[in-house]
Short mmCIF file of C-alpha atoms in Angstrom, two decimals:
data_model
loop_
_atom_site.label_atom_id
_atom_site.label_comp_id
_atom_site.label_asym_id
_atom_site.label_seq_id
_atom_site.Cartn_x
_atom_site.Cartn_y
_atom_site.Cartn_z
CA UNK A 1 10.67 17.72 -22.94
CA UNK A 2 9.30 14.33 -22.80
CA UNK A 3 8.30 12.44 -26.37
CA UNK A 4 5.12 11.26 -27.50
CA UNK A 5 6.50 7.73 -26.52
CA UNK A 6 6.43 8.99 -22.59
CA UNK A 7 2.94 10.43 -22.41
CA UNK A 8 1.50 7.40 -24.06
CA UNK A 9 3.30 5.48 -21.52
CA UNK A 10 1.38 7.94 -18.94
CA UNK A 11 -1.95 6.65 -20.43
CA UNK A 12 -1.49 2.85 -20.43
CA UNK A 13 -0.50 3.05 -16.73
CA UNK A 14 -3.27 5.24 -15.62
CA UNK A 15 -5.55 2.34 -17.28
CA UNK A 16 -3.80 -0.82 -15.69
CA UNK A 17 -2.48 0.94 -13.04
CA UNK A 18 0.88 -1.31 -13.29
CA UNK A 19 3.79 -0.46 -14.97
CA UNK A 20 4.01 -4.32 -16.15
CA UNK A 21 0.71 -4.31 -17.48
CA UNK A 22 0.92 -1.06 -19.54
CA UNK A 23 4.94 -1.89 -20.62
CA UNK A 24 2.74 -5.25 -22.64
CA UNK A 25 0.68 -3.13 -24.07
CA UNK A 26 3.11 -0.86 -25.45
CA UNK A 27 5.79 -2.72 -26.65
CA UNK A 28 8.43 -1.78 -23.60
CA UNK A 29 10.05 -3.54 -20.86
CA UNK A 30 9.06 -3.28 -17.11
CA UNK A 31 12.29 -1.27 -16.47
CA UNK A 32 12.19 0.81 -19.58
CA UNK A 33 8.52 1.66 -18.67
CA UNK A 34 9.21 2.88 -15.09
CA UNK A 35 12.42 5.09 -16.49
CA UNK A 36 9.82 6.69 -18.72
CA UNK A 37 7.51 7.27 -15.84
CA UNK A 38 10.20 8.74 -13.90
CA UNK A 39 10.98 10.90 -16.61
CA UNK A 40 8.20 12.42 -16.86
CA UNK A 41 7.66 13.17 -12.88
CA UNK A 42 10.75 14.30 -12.59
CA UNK A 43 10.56 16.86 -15.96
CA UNK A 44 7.09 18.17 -14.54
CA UNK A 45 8.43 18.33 -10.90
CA UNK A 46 5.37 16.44 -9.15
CA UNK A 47 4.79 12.89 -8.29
CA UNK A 48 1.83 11.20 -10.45
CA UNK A 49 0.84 7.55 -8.67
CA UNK A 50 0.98 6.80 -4.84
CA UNK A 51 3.02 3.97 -5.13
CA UNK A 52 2.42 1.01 -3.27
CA UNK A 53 4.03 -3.23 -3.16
CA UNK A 54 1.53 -4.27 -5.77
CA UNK A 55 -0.01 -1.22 -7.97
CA UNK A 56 0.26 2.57 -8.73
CA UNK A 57 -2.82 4.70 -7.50
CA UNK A 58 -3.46 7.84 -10.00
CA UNK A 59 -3.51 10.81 -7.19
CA UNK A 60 -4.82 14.01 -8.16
CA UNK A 61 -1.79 15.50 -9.82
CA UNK A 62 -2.08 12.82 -12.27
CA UNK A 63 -5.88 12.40 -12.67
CA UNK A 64 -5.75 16.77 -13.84
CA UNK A 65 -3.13 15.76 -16.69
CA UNK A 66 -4.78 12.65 -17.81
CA UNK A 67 -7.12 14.80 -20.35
CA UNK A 68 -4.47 17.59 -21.19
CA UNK A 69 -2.12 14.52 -21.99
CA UNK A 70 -5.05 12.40 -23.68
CA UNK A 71 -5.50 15.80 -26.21
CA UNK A 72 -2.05 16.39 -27.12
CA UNK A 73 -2.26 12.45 -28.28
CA UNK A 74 -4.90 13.21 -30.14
CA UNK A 75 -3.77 16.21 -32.17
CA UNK A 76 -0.47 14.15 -32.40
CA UNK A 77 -2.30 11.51 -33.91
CA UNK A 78 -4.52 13.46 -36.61
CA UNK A 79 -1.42 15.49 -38.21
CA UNK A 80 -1.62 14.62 -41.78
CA UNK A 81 -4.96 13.76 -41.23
CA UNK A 82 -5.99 16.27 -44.12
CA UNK A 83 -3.92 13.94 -46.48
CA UNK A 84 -5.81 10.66 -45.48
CA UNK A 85 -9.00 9.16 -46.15
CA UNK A 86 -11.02 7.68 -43.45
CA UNK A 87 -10.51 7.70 -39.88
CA UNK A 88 -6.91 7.28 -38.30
CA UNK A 89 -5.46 7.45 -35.02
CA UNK A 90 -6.60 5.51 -31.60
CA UNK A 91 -9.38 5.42 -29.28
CA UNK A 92 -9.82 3.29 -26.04
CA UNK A 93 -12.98 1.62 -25.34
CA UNK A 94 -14.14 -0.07 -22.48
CA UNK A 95 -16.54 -2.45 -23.17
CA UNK A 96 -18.83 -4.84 -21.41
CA UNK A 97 -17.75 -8.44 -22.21
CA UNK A 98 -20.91 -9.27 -23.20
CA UNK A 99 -21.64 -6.38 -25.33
CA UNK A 100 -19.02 -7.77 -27.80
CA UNK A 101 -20.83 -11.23 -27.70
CA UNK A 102 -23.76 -8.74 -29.03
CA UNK A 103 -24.07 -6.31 -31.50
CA UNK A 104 -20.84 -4.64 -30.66
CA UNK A 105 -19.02 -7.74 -31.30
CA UNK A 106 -20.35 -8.14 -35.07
CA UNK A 107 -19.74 -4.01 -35.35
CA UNK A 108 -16.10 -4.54 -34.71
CA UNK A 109 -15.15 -6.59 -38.35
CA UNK A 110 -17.12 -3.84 -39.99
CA UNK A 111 -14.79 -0.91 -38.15
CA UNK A 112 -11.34 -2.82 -39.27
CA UNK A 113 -12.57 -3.16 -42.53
CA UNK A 114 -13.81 0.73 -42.95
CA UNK A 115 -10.96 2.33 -41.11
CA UNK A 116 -7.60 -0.05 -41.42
CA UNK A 117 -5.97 3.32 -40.14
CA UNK A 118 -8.08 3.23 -36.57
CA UNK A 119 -6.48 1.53 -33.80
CA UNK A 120 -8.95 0.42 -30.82
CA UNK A 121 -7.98 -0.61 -27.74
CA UNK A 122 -10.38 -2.64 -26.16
CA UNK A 123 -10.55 -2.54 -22.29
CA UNK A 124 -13.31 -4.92 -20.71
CA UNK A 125 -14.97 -4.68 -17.16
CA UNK A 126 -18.28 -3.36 -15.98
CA UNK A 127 -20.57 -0.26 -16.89
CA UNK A 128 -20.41 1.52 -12.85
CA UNK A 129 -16.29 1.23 -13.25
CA UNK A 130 -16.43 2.92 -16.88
CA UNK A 131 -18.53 5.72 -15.92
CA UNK A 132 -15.55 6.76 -13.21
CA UNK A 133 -13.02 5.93 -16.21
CA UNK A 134 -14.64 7.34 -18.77
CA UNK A 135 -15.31 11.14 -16.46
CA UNK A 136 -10.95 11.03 -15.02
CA UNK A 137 -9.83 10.49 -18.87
CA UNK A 138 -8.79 6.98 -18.66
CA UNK A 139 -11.19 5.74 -21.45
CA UNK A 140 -12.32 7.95 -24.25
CA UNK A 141 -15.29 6.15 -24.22
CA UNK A 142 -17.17 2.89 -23.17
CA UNK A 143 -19.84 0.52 -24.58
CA UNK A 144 -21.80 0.52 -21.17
CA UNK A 145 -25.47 -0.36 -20.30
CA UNK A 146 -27.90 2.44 -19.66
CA UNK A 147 -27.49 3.98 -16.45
CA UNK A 148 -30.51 3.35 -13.59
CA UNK A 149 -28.72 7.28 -12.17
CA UNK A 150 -29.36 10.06 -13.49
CA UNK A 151 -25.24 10.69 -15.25
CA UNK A 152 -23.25 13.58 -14.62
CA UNK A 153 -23.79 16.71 -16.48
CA UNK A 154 -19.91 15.79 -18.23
CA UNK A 155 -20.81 12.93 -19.71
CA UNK A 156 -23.17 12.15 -22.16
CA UNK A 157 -25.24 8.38 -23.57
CA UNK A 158 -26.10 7.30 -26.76
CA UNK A 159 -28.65 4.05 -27.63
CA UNK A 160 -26.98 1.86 -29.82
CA UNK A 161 -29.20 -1.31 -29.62
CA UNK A 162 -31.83 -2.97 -26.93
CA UNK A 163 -31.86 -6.74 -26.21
CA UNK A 164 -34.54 -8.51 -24.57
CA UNK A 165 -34.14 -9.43 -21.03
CA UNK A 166 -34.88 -13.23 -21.25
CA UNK A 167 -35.26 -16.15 -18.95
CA UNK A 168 -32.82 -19.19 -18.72
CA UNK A 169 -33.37 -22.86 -17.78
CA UNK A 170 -32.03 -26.02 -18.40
CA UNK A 171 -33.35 -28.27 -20.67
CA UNK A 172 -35.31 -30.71 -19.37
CA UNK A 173 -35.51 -29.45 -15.34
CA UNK A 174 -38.34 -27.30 -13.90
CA UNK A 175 -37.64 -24.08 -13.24
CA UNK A 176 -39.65 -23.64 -10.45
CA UNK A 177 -37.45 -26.31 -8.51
CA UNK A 178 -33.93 -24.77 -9.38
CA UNK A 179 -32.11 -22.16 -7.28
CA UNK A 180 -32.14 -18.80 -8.72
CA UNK A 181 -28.58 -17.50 -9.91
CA UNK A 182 -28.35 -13.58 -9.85
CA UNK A 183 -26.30 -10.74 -11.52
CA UNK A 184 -24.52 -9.07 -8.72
CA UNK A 185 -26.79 -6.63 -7.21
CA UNK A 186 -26.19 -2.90 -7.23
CA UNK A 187 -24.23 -2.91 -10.97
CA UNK A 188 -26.84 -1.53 -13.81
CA UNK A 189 -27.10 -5.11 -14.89
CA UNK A 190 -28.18 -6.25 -11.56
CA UNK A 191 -30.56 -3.14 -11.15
CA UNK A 192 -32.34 -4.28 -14.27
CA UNK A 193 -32.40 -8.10 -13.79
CA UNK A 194 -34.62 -6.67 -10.23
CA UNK A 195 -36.94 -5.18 -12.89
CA UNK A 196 -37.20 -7.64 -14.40
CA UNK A 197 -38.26 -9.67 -11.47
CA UNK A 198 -40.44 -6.97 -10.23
CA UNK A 199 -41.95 -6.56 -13.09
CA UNK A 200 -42.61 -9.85 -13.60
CA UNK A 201 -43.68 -11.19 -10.09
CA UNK A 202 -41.06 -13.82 -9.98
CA UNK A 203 -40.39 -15.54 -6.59
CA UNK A 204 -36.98 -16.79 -6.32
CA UNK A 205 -34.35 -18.29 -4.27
CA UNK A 206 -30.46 -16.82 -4.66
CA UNK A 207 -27.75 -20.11 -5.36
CA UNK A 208 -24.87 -17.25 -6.17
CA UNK A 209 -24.27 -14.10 -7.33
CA UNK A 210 -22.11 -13.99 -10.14
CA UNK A 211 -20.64 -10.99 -12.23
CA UNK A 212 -20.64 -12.58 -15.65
CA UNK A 213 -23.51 -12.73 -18.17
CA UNK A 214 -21.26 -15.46 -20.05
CA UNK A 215 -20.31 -17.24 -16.74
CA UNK A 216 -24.18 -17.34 -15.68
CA UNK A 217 -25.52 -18.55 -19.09
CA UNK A 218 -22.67 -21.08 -18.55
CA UNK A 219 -23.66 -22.53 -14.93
CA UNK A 220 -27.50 -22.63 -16.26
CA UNK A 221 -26.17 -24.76 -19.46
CA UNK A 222 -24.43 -27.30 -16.33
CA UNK A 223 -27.72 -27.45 -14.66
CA UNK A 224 -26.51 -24.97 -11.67
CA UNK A 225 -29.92 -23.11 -11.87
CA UNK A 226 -32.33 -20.60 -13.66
CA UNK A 227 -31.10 -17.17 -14.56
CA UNK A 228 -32.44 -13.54 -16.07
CA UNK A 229 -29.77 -12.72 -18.71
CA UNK A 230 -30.05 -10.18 -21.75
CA UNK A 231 -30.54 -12.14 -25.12
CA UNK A 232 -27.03 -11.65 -26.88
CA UNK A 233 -27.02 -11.14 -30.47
CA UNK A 234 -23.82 -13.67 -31.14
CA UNK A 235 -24.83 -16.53 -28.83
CA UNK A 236 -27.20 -19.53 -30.73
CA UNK A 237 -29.94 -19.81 -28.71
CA UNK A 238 -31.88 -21.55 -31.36
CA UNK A 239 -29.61 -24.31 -31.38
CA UNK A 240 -28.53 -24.42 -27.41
CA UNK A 241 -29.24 -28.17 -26.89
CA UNK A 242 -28.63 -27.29 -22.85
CA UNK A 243 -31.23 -24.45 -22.57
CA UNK A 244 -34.40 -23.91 -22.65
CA UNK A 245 -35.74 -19.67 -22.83
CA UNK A 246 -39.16 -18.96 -21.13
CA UNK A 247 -41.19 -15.55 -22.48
CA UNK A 248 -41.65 -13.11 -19.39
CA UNK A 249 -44.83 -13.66 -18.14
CA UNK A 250 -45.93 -10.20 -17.92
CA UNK A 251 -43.63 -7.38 -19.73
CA UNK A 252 -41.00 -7.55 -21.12
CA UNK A 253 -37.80 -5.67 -20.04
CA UNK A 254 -34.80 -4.72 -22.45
CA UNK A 255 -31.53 -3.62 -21.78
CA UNK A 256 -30.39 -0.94 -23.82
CA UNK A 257 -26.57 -0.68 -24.39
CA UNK A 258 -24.84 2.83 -25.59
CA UNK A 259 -22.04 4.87 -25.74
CA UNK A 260 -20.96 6.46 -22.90
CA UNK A 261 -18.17 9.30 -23.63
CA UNK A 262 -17.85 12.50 -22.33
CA UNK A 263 -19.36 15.88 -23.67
CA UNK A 264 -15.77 17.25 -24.77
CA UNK A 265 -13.23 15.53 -25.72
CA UNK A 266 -10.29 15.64 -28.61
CA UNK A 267 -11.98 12.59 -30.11
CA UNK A 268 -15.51 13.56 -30.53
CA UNK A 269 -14.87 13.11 -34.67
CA UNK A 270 -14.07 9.07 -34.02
CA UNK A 271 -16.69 8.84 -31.52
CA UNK A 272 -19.38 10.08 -34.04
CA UNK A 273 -18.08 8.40 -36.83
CA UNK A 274 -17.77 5.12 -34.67
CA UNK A 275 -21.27 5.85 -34.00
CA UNK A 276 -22.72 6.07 -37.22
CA UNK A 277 -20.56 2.72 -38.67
CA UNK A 278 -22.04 0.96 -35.17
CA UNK A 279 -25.76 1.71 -36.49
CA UNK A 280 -25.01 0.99 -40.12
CA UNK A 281 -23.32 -2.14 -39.19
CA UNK A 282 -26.25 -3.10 -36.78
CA UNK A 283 -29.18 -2.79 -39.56
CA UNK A 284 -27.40 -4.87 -42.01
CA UNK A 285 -26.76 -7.35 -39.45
CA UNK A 286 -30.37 -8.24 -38.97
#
């Protein structure tokens, strides 16, 4: 029967779909990771990835055992658990690269330092790819903006914090002569910097679309253009000698960033408890 070692193994390659990348994360060669995923195949007598030159694709076999695999983990993980104080064990969060240049960010020194026991494994990317992760069991849960959807009925959001949807110039140019540079449309970010434009009447003029909050707030500091970014709680504005923020002229939108996990899981008990640190940690930041 194949150890704890093997399914964890499992897990990291579903996320990075590589055996490279997950054999990093886990401490194992290349080689020693593949042997373990051939183990494991060959003990349950079906093939897990489609295998291709440059990654492995999860196929369905291996998307139904990533939860069954995820819980046994988990139960793994909490014996002795009676016998320890705090939280223990591991969770892996996606999280928007931004949101830990926010609140999340300042929330994460407060979690090490309340549960030295709690591993998290940060995973970063964009809210539409960790709803997908977050529903197949890749992720046991995600720091994600709210969804412009309606979510599916397995998954549930919780508000964490809002920040202000602002407007970015640089210092010393006129707006109103700058190219506009935009979130890529169709991501919930993009969908609510169009609010905000809506909202606001703004006339603009695309330069690029770019992905990045951090990599747009960085072309506006070179003078690239004007942007609509959310205000992050760990960047200085105040003392930004490169930009300049304008008040919306008419409303102001906010983004509102949650957890996104789904309604039953084996790690519901972290979840909540990460949770309830997150909005402690939040108040006394302000």
């Amino acid at each position: 029967m194949s150890s704890i070692r093997v399914l964890k193994n499992f897990i990291a390659i579903t996320r990075h779909s590589s055996v490279a990348a997950a054999a990093r994360e886990i401490g194992l060669t290349p080689a020693a990771a593949g042997q373990q995923l051939a183990q494991l195949e060959a003990e349950l007598g079906v093939t897990l990835f489609d295998r291709n030159k440059r990654s492995l694709i999860l196929n369905n076999q291996g998307r139904a055992l990533i939860e069954p695999i995820q819980d046994i983990l988990s139960r793994y993980e909490s014996l002795g658990s009676q016998f320890r104080t705090g939280l223990s064990g591991s969770l892996t969060v996606g999280a928007l690269v931004s949101s830990l240049m926010g609140q999340f960010g300042k929330t994460l020194d407060h979690l090490k330092d309340e549960y030295p026991s709690l591993e998290l494994k940060i995973s970063t990317g964009l809210s539409n790819d960790f709803l997908q992760q977050v529903i197949d069991g890749m992720l046991d849960a995600a720091i994600v903006t709210e969804s412009p959807y309606a979510l599916p009925k397995s998954v549930r959001w919780t508000l964490l914090y809002e920040e202000p949807m602002i407007l970015i110039y640089p210092k010393g140019r006129d707006p109103s002569h700058l190219p506009f540079i935009r979130f890529e449309p169709k991501t919930w970010t993009g969908e609510l910097v169009d609010r905000f434009i809506r909202a606001n009447g703004l006339e603009i003029r695309n330069s690029m679309v770019v992905n990045s909050v951090e990599a747009i707030i960085e072309l506006v500091r070179q003078g690239f253009g004007y942007a609509v970014v959310p205000k992050l709680a760990n960047v200085e504005w105040d003392k930004d000698k490169r930009i300049v923020i304008a008040n919306p002229p008419r409303k102001t939108i906010y983004r509102r960033v949650g957890l996104l996990e789904r309604k039953n899981h084996a790690r519901t008990k972290i979840t909540k408890a990460i949770e309830e640190q997150f909005r402690t940690g939040a108040n006394t930041s302000h």
